[in-house]
XYZ file of C-alpha atoms in Angstrom:
559
model
C 63.806 113.248 157.743
C 65.914 112.106 154.335
C 63.586 110.752 151.508
C 66.456 108.728 150.006
C 66.290 105.405 151.262
C 69.930 104.330 149.311
C 71.564 106.633 151.795
C 71.658 103.027 153.815
C 72.384 100.722 150.953
C 75.276 102.636 148.680
C 78.861 101.663 150.001
C 77.166 99.380 152.788
C 77.350 96.242 150.373
C 77.538 92.804 152.090
C 81.021 91.884 152.047
C 82.610 88.655 154.190
C 82.902 90.451 156.820
C 79.487 90.866 157.615
C 77.652 88.209 155.639
C 77.623 84.670 155.694
C 75.197 82.386 154.157
C 73.281 80.327 157.269
C 74.173 76.631 157.373
C 73.889 74.342 159.910
C 77.388 73.187 159.139
C 78.302 75.804 161.137
C 76.700 74.408 163.952
C 78.882 71.578 164.266
C 81.979 73.921 163.570
C 81.001 76.178 166.692
C 80.377 73.042 168.944
C 83.724 71.143 168.009
C 85.354 74.821 168.763
C 83.456 75.289 172.055
C 83.167 72.039 173.602
C 85.360 69.417 171.744
C 85.558 67.336 174.610
C 81.666 66.897 175.474
C 79.975 63.376 174.546
C 78.328 64.713 171.082
C 77.040 60.566 170.882
C 76.132 57.210 172.386
C 75.636 54.050 170.780
C 76.007 50.714 173.292
C 79.544 51.002 173.909
C 79.997 53.209 171.640
C 81.462 57.308 172.820
C 82.502 59.633 170.782
C 83.280 63.825 171.442
C 82.245 66.789 169.322
C 85.746 67.275 168.075
C 85.637 63.563 167.150
C 82.123 63.734 165.698
C 83.402 67.064 163.608
C 86.723 65.199 162.451
C 84.587 62.291 160.868
C 82.528 64.554 159.371
C 84.777 66.159 157.985
C 86.600 62.927 156.739
C 82.965 62.088 155.091
C 82.850 65.382 152.888
C 86.628 64.557 152.023
C 86.341 61.279 150.339
C 82.828 61.901 148.756
C 84.610 65.120 147.099
C 87.590 63.069 146.238
C 85.119 61.091 144.582
C 84.308 63.740 142.222
C 80.479 64.559 144.594
C 79.902 68.470 144.643
C 77.316 70.948 144.129
C 73.730 69.664 142.477
C 74.943 66.105 143.373
C 72.719 64.069 145.637
C 74.087 61.620 148.330
C 71.260 59.001 148.887
C 71.292 57.223 152.436
C 69.574 53.790 153.723
C 70.130 54.317 158.044
C 68.825 53.811 161.172
C 69.073 56.607 164.018
C 72.697 55.641 164.287
C 76.305 57.474 164.350
C 76.582 57.452 160.972
C 73.335 58.747 159.808
C 74.430 61.998 162.493
C 77.452 62.048 160.642
C 75.749 62.336 156.914
C 73.745 65.194 157.928
C 77.256 67.074 158.479
C 79.447 65.642 155.876
C 77.469 65.305 153.095
C 76.434 69.112 153.526
C 80.294 69.010 153.814
C 81.109 68.141 150.234
C 78.193 70.371 148.644
C 75.877 67.440 147.451
C 72.289 67.410 148.817
C 71.454 64.517 151.590
C 68.765 62.129 150.489
C 67.429 60.252 153.846
C 65.238 57.406 152.849
C 62.739 56.143 154.807
C 63.535 52.638 155.883
C 60.718 51.206 155.704
C 59.760 51.571 152.225
C 59.355 48.868 149.553
C 62.246 48.088 147.005
C 60.002 49.643 144.155
C 59.858 52.953 145.801
C 63.304 53.069 146.841
C 64.201 52.852 143.512
C 62.302 55.559 141.847
C 64.070 57.596 144.714
C 67.037 56.986 143.625
C 66.285 57.073 139.846
C 64.379 60.689 140.485
C 66.783 62.069 142.807
C 70.061 61.111 140.613
C 71.746 59.667 143.262
C 75.652 59.249 143.056
C 76.096 57.798 146.299
C 74.192 55.479 148.563
C 75.177 54.652 151.440
C 73.607 51.748 153.426
C 73.229 50.255 156.392
C 73.272 46.015 156.498
C 69.878 45.508 158.022
C 68.514 46.968 154.705
C 70.587 45.459 152.499
C 68.087 42.865 150.847
C 65.874 45.678 149.895
C 68.785 48.368 148.778
C 69.576 45.229 146.904
C 66.346 44.770 144.747
C 66.095 48.611 145.031
C 69.430 48.746 142.885
C 68.516 45.184 140.697
C 65.201 47.720 139.348
C 67.272 50.337 138.866
C 69.528 48.751 136.516
C 66.673 46.944 134.716
C 65.185 50.322 133.798
C 68.934 52.046 132.572
C 69.660 53.919 135.657
C 73.161 54.842 136.379
C 74.343 52.727 139.307
C 75.191 55.040 142.209
C 78.722 54.239 144.258
C 77.670 51.807 147.246
C 78.983 52.197 150.633
C 77.853 49.818 153.161
C 77.455 50.057 156.869
C 77.982 47.601 159.897
C 76.729 48.414 162.801
C 78.443 46.112 165.436
C 75.620 47.080 168.065
C 73.478 45.463 165.236
C 73.339 41.210 165.338
C 71.155 41.079 162.573
C 73.383 42.122 160.055
C 72.687 41.255 156.060
C 74.825 40.425 153.571
C 76.587 43.940 151.907
C 75.034 45.111 148.848
C 78.614 44.894 147.415
C 79.964 48.301 147.665
C 82.826 49.571 149.982
C 83.169 49.613 153.654
C 82.128 53.412 155.742
C 84.639 53.077 157.484
C 87.388 52.667 155.096
C 85.897 55.194 153.234
C 86.116 57.563 155.687
C 89.282 56.813 156.327
C 90.022 58.126 153.195
C 88.934 61.002 153.729
C 91.232 64.123 155.337
C 90.408 65.554 158.286
C 92.090 68.648 157.172
C 91.118 69.389 154.088
C 89.227 72.401 153.036
C 85.348 71.562 152.441
C 82.487 73.412 150.256
C 80.282 75.531 152.564
C 77.163 77.365 150.189
C 77.643 79.732 148.032
C 74.520 80.787 148.629
C 72.720 79.898 151.993
C 69.555 79.496 149.091
C 71.435 75.988 148.110
C 70.027 72.919 148.222
C 71.132 70.656 151.555
C 68.235 67.922 151.583
C 66.062 66.105 149.607
C 63.129 64.350 151.392
C 60.359 62.292 149.787
C 57.011 62.378 151.070
C 53.947 60.105 149.687
C 51.745 62.900 149.153
C 48.515 62.168 147.741
C 49.465 59.622 144.945
C 51.402 56.874 144.524
C 54.612 58.475 143.241
C 56.663 60.141 146.170
C 57.305 64.156 145.754
C 60.867 64.727 146.686
C 60.920 67.941 148.823
C 64.309 70.356 148.530
C 65.116 72.013 151.406
C 68.126 74.906 151.587
C 70.589 75.755 154.068
C 69.111 78.854 155.086
C 65.911 76.941 156.441
C 67.709 74.026 158.079
C 69.747 76.491 160.284
C 66.636 78.641 161.263
C 64.712 75.343 161.657
C 67.574 73.766 163.520
C 67.642 76.908 166.041
C 63.684 77.586 166.246
C 63.638 73.933 167.920
C 66.194 75.353 170.324
C 63.736 78.417 170.849
C 59.934 77.026 170.891
C 61.122 73.807 172.846
C 63.672 76.319 175.417
C 66.287 73.839 174.763
C 69.309 73.848 177.341
C 72.945 73.924 177.234
C 73.675 69.752 177.019
C 70.583 68.339 177.021
C 70.324 64.466 176.289
C 68.286 63.726 173.405
C 67.264 60.221 172.936
C 66.652 59.491 169.295
C 63.297 57.547 168.948
C 62.398 59.849 166.221
C 63.508 58.647 162.789
C 66.075 60.550 161.316
C 65.090 59.657 157.961
C 61.565 61.991 158.761
C 62.089 65.355 157.635
C 66.323 65.107 158.828
C 64.718 64.623 161.937
C 62.800 67.874 162.371
C 66.115 69.338 161.762
C 67.490 67.773 165.553
C 70.806 66.481 164.180
C 71.477 70.305 163.397
C 70.028 71.386 166.600
C 71.500 69.245 169.302
C 75.328 70.945 168.178
C 73.476 74.653 168.659
C 73.240 73.503 171.984
C 76.381 71.037 172.380
C 73.935 67.811 173.493
C 73.986 64.399 173.278
C 72.951 62.122 170.847
C 71.731 58.819 172.305
C 71.348 56.461 169.393
C 68.487 54.163 169.286
C 67.864 51.674 165.915
C 64.464 50.262 167.569
C 61.153 52.017 169.659
C 61.069 49.554 172.391
C 59.644 50.495 175.605
C 62.262 48.225 178.255
C 64.977 49.403 175.613
C 64.134 53.371 176.041
C 63.481 53.385 179.842
C 66.738 51.760 180.056
C 68.983 54.139 178.474
C 66.863 56.813 180.177
C 68.107 55.480 182.889
C 71.688 55.147 181.887
C 72.108 58.310 180.444
C 70.082 60.322 182.312
C 67.901 61.279 179.158
C 65.995 64.548 179.381
C 64.601 65.262 175.822
C 62.867 62.830 172.876
C 60.566 63.808 169.925
C 58.162 61.160 168.669
C 54.586 60.560 167.245
C 51.627 59.759 169.443
C 52.274 56.283 169.234
C 55.315 56.683 170.882
C 54.456 58.391 173.700
C 51.379 56.491 174.237
C 53.533 52.785 174.251
C 55.855 54.464 176.931
C 52.474 55.752 178.679
C 51.292 52.179 178.604
C 54.633 50.314 179.413
C 54.077 48.725 183.015
C 55.454 51.201 185.571
C 58.022 48.801 186.766
C 60.149 50.071 183.533
C 59.705 53.802 184.756
C 61.481 53.233 188.271
C 64.424 55.301 189.187
C 63.349 58.203 186.532
C 62.589 60.822 189.383
C 63.573 63.934 186.533
C 62.305 65.764 184.287
C 61.624 64.461 181.079
C 60.411 66.627 178.258
C 58.657 65.258 174.928
C 57.813 66.303 171.656
C 54.681 65.511 169.947
C 53.816 65.970 166.548
C 52.219 63.724 163.360
C 48.386 62.716 163.504
C 46.155 64.886 165.651
C 47.287 63.531 169.459
C 44.263 62.234 171.413
C 43.643 64.177 174.659
C 44.269 61.008 176.459
C 47.964 60.577 175.370
C 48.031 63.944 176.589
C 46.695 63.417 179.760
C 48.740 60.107 180.113
C 51.993 62.342 179.448
C 50.805 64.892 182.528
C 50.011 61.682 184.805
C 53.542 60.115 184.370
C 54.834 63.588 185.385
C 56.601 64.216 181.661
C 56.247 67.389 180.115
C 55.347 67.248 176.518
C 55.187 69.833 173.675
C 52.370 69.772 170.958
C 53.998 70.745 167.838
C 52.593 70.504 163.878
C 54.529 70.628 160.404
C 55.614 68.767 157.185
C 58.191 67.928 155.365
C 57.706 70.632 153.550
C 58.366 72.912 156.378
C 61.560 71.277 158.081
C 59.317 69.277 160.671
C 57.792 70.913 163.048
C 56.786 74.852 161.929
C 54.297 75.631 164.417
C 53.982 74.909 168.140
C 51.609 75.121 170.632
C 52.967 77.588 173.222
C 51.767 77.122 176.731
C 50.019 80.107 178.919
C 50.293 79.678 182.617
C 46.571 80.629 182.880
C 45.882 76.896 181.589
C 47.773 75.655 185.090
C 44.009 76.797 186.220
C 42.385 74.336 184.050
C 41.808 70.895 185.362
C 43.645 67.726 183.175
C 41.023 67.458 180.582
C 41.114 71.145 180.012
C 44.541 71.115 179.738
C 44.857 68.200 177.264
C 42.375 70.194 175.280
C 44.309 73.232 175.113
C 47.585 71.562 174.423
C 46.262 68.902 171.967
C 45.485 72.342 169.365
C 48.452 72.550 166.551
C 49.001 76.464 167.997
C 51.116 78.958 166.485
C 54.071 79.737 164.119
C 57.505 78.927 164.603
C 59.258 82.162 165.751
C 61.507 81.599 162.629
C 58.236 81.125 160.618
C 56.684 84.121 159.224
C 53.043 82.931 159.069
C 51.103 79.859 159.683
C 47.177 80.040 159.694
C 43.664 78.685 158.299
C 42.658 80.378 155.270
C 39.997 79.957 152.550
C 41.772 78.595 149.278
C 39.475 80.184 147.224
C 39.673 83.872 148.669
C 43.078 83.591 150.382
C 41.060 85.232 153.287
C 41.800 84.634 156.981
C 38.719 82.311 158.306
C 36.858 84.071 161.318
C 38.545 83.422 164.739
C 35.230 80.965 165.669
C 36.970 77.746 166.087
C 34.268 76.776 163.926
C 34.523 77.865 160.410
C 36.910 75.704 158.486
C 39.764 76.679 155.888
C 43.428 75.279 154.831
C 46.039 75.621 157.060
C 48.638 76.994 155.235
C 52.375 78.436 156.056
C 55.144 81.035 154.580
C 58.217 81.883 155.325
C 62.032 80.855 155.707
C 61.007 77.660 156.700
C 59.117 76.526 153.932
C 60.703 74.256 150.858
C 62.567 75.392 147.178
C 59.843 73.215 146.124
C 59.264 69.474 144.641
C 62.077 68.247 142.629
C 61.492 68.072 138.994
C 57.731 68.599 139.523
C 56.921 72.617 138.379
C 53.554 72.411 138.426
C 53.061 70.842 141.523
C 55.199 73.507 143.113
C 53.051 76.119 141.785
C 50.219 74.537 142.980
C 51.812 74.200 146.652
C 52.666 78.341 146.750
C 49.410 79.551 145.277
C 48.657 82.775 146.577
C 52.149 82.929 147.889
C 51.282 80.765 150.515
C 52.095 76.905 150.906
C 49.217 74.923 151.119
C 49.390 72.076 153.592
C 46.157 70.005 152.373
C 45.241 69.967 155.994
C 41.866 71.023 156.851
C 41.348 73.337 160.006
C 39.945 75.782 162.502
C 40.754 78.926 164.105
C 40.237 79.627 167.703
C 39.715 83.229 169.323
C 43.659 82.901 170.895
C 44.807 82.594 166.645
C 45.627 79.005 167.847
C 45.122 76.316 164.794
C 42.846 73.214 165.405
C 43.202 70.418 162.771
C 39.857 69.057 161.791
C 40.293 66.770 158.669
C 43.325 66.148 156.011
C 41.788 67.125 152.895
C 43.420 64.529 150.584
C 43.166 61.280 152.087
C 46.316 61.047 153.179
C 46.651 58.308 156.577
C 49.218 59.546 158.893
C 49.677 55.807 160.703
C 52.655 55.986 163.246
C 53.879 59.193 162.290
C 54.387 57.876 158.617
C 52.280 59.201 156.151
C 50.223 56.086 153.497
C 48.938 57.568 150.279
C 45.113 55.683 149.914
C 45.752 56.036 146.111
C 48.966 53.700 146.491
C 46.747 50.735 148.818
C 44.129 51.022 146.691
C 46.210 50.540 143.772
C 47.687 47.949 145.517
C 44.319 46.004 145.864
C 43.126 46.504 142.604
C 45.576 43.695 141.561
C 43.743 41.060 143.023
C 41.378 39.905 140.507
C 38.678 39.561 143.113
C 38.448 43.202 143.744
C 36.449 45.001 141.133
C 36.648 48.402 143.153
C 37.657 49.705 146.463
C 38.474 52.901 148.671
C 41.296 53.326 151.401
C 40.200 55.357 154.403
C 41.756 56.463 158.122
C 40.252 54.586 160.874
C 41.230 55.769 164.253
C 43.545 53.426 166.359
C 44.214 53.915 169.588
C 47.937 52.847 169.338
C 49.143 54.133 165.741
C 46.897 56.871 165.860
C 45.671 55.918 162.389
C 45.652 52.461 160.520
C 44.135 51.831 156.525
C 40.497 50.398 155.968
C 39.888 49.117 152.878
C 36.477 49.112 151.419
C 36.187 46.307 149.091
C 33.528 45.282 146.226
C 33.953 42.234 145.058
C 33.305 40.961 141.388
C 29.867 38.622 141.205
C 32.135 35.370 140.890
C 34.299 36.150 143.855
C 31.951 36.654 146.895
C 31.930 34.621 149.466
C 28.883 32.626 150.582
C 29.415 32.935 154.217
C 31.113 34.477 157.224
C 34.145 31.862 157.115
C 34.592 32.373 153.315
C 34.739 35.966 153.794
C 37.226 36.598 156.947
C 39.446 33.843 154.418
C 39.063 36.177 151.644
C 39.833 39.808 153.511
C 42.987 37.709 155.051
C 44.000 36.352 151.440
C 43.557 40.619 150.668
C 45.787 41.575 153.376
C 48.724 39.066 152.615
C 48.370 40.491 148.938
C 48.831 43.787 150.132
C 52.076 42.797 151.904
C 53.344 41.748 148.794
C 52.926 44.779 146.812
C 53.904 47.438 149.755
C 55.628 47.960 152.590
C 54.043 46.210 155.458
C 52.849 49.827 157.531
C 50.792 50.824 154.156
C 49.157 47.645 154.239
C 45.626 47.524 155.222
C 44.716 46.359 159.246
C 41.234 45.322 158.141
C 38.729 44.709 155.051
C 34.992 45.213 155.075
C 33.204 43.712 151.807
C 30.676 46.463 150.661
C 28.852 48.017 147.241
C 30.637 51.248 147.646
C 28.956 54.949 147.405
C 28.982 56.692 144.575
C 28.216 59.975 142.836
C 25.907 60.368 139.443
C 29.138 60.527 137.675
C 30.579 57.028 139.137
C 33.169 58.476 141.675
C 33.366 56.816 145.077
C 31.986 58.823 147.812
C 34.873 58.143 150.856
C 33.188 60.864 153.240
C 30.317 58.157 153.176
C 32.663 55.791 153.917
C 34.426 57.821 156.761
C 31.293 58.061 158.335
C 30.808 54.641 158.644
C 34.166 53.663 160.144
C 32.886 53.727 163.323
C 30.411 51.090 162.601
C 30.240 46.964 162.709
C 33.562 45.564 160.665
C 31.399 43.138 159.166
C 29.481 45.094 155.947
């Protein structure tokens, strides 16, 4: 046996004939070659083929490059699940720039922060969100921030359009692009392709930077983990601003699928679209699936084929998984975070589980599972020793990932990046256990993040808003289980003596006032659904003991 390890290196270096950086751009190139006439996009009366989608994406990339947008630049978009959002996932990387998909539910102040922190050179906005975008741009200007190039999207399928924000119309913009012009491929697959902001554990969101290699691999990983066939018909119930739609804008190109666009989750419309286009697959948070399960059975009439769903977000209740089985739909449970491109673990099913009753099957399927095939590691570890916890289903530890579908890091935040990657693993901040078969099961969230309808809510951000009310002395916000949303914010408030109400009616009125107060400072989905007045439990050093408040969540609402 040769001991010279360089014998297989010398003269065998990578070259253009045998090596190309991995990028999801190659997936749309492939499908445009293989299935140019296959339907790629359905949106109301609109139909576009993969050849047309490729053409429009190239036009977008060319139009951006003509305005000196390229490598190192950020293109922010505030778009719902429409054809323009799909095109952005190809056209923006084709310019060499980084796509920053902004959560359309955010308030103006947060949007302004993201535009400034991410250094957006271009801002593409659907007119439904023009009012929030305009306020954000005013805040950005007031701080001396550089104004991005504005592009307005006017969707003829949406009648409630707001006023344009003053930019060029999207169709006019891409018309300036040349679909035959050369476009950028990453010089290095480590180059950034996406910037996605997560609320994390503080009021200011953190910018998660993801690369071409990871985006490509997770796009293919979705195919393998979900066993996606050729030509699936995929309904966009999952917001594409969530981790780039869990990479599915790129995944659908890999299997020559069809995107069925949906601006807003509505049970009647979803079933209508399913029937009209014979939808086979969709993804979403538990609330989306529960909405469909709880909808009147007449709405599902005529859907007599197998529908496959993917669920992630707050750990789905077994009742939801049982409900999916009851209506005859197949559900795959996945787990991940923005920092791992969306789903990076899946509850891989076993034939032996079919021998269990429905409760047993739901219990097995409710676990977070094992790593995606394209991920190297997914386990539960003691964060102090960095050793895997025993596989006893009881010993708690921190859930961790490592591998090619882990972010580059947090933008302009080296300290947070080092902390997240301590010990050579990505620390999720979630607590869980390992079962005997190696499957991960979440038990709690380590840093008080509330996941409501699939959206992350920072308890600190909500507490900051409550503290702005003159009646509030101290407060603590925790998650309250909710049958519809998974979790909702519950605020425990300690009042100033002079503001304390004297009777039940006054308490109810003040609680309602505090909720409205929050709505003036936060996006509505972040606001408490319930306020309880109480003297907050504290440690000897004055720290509020949130674990005691969580234990009391199930008790009577009047405290």
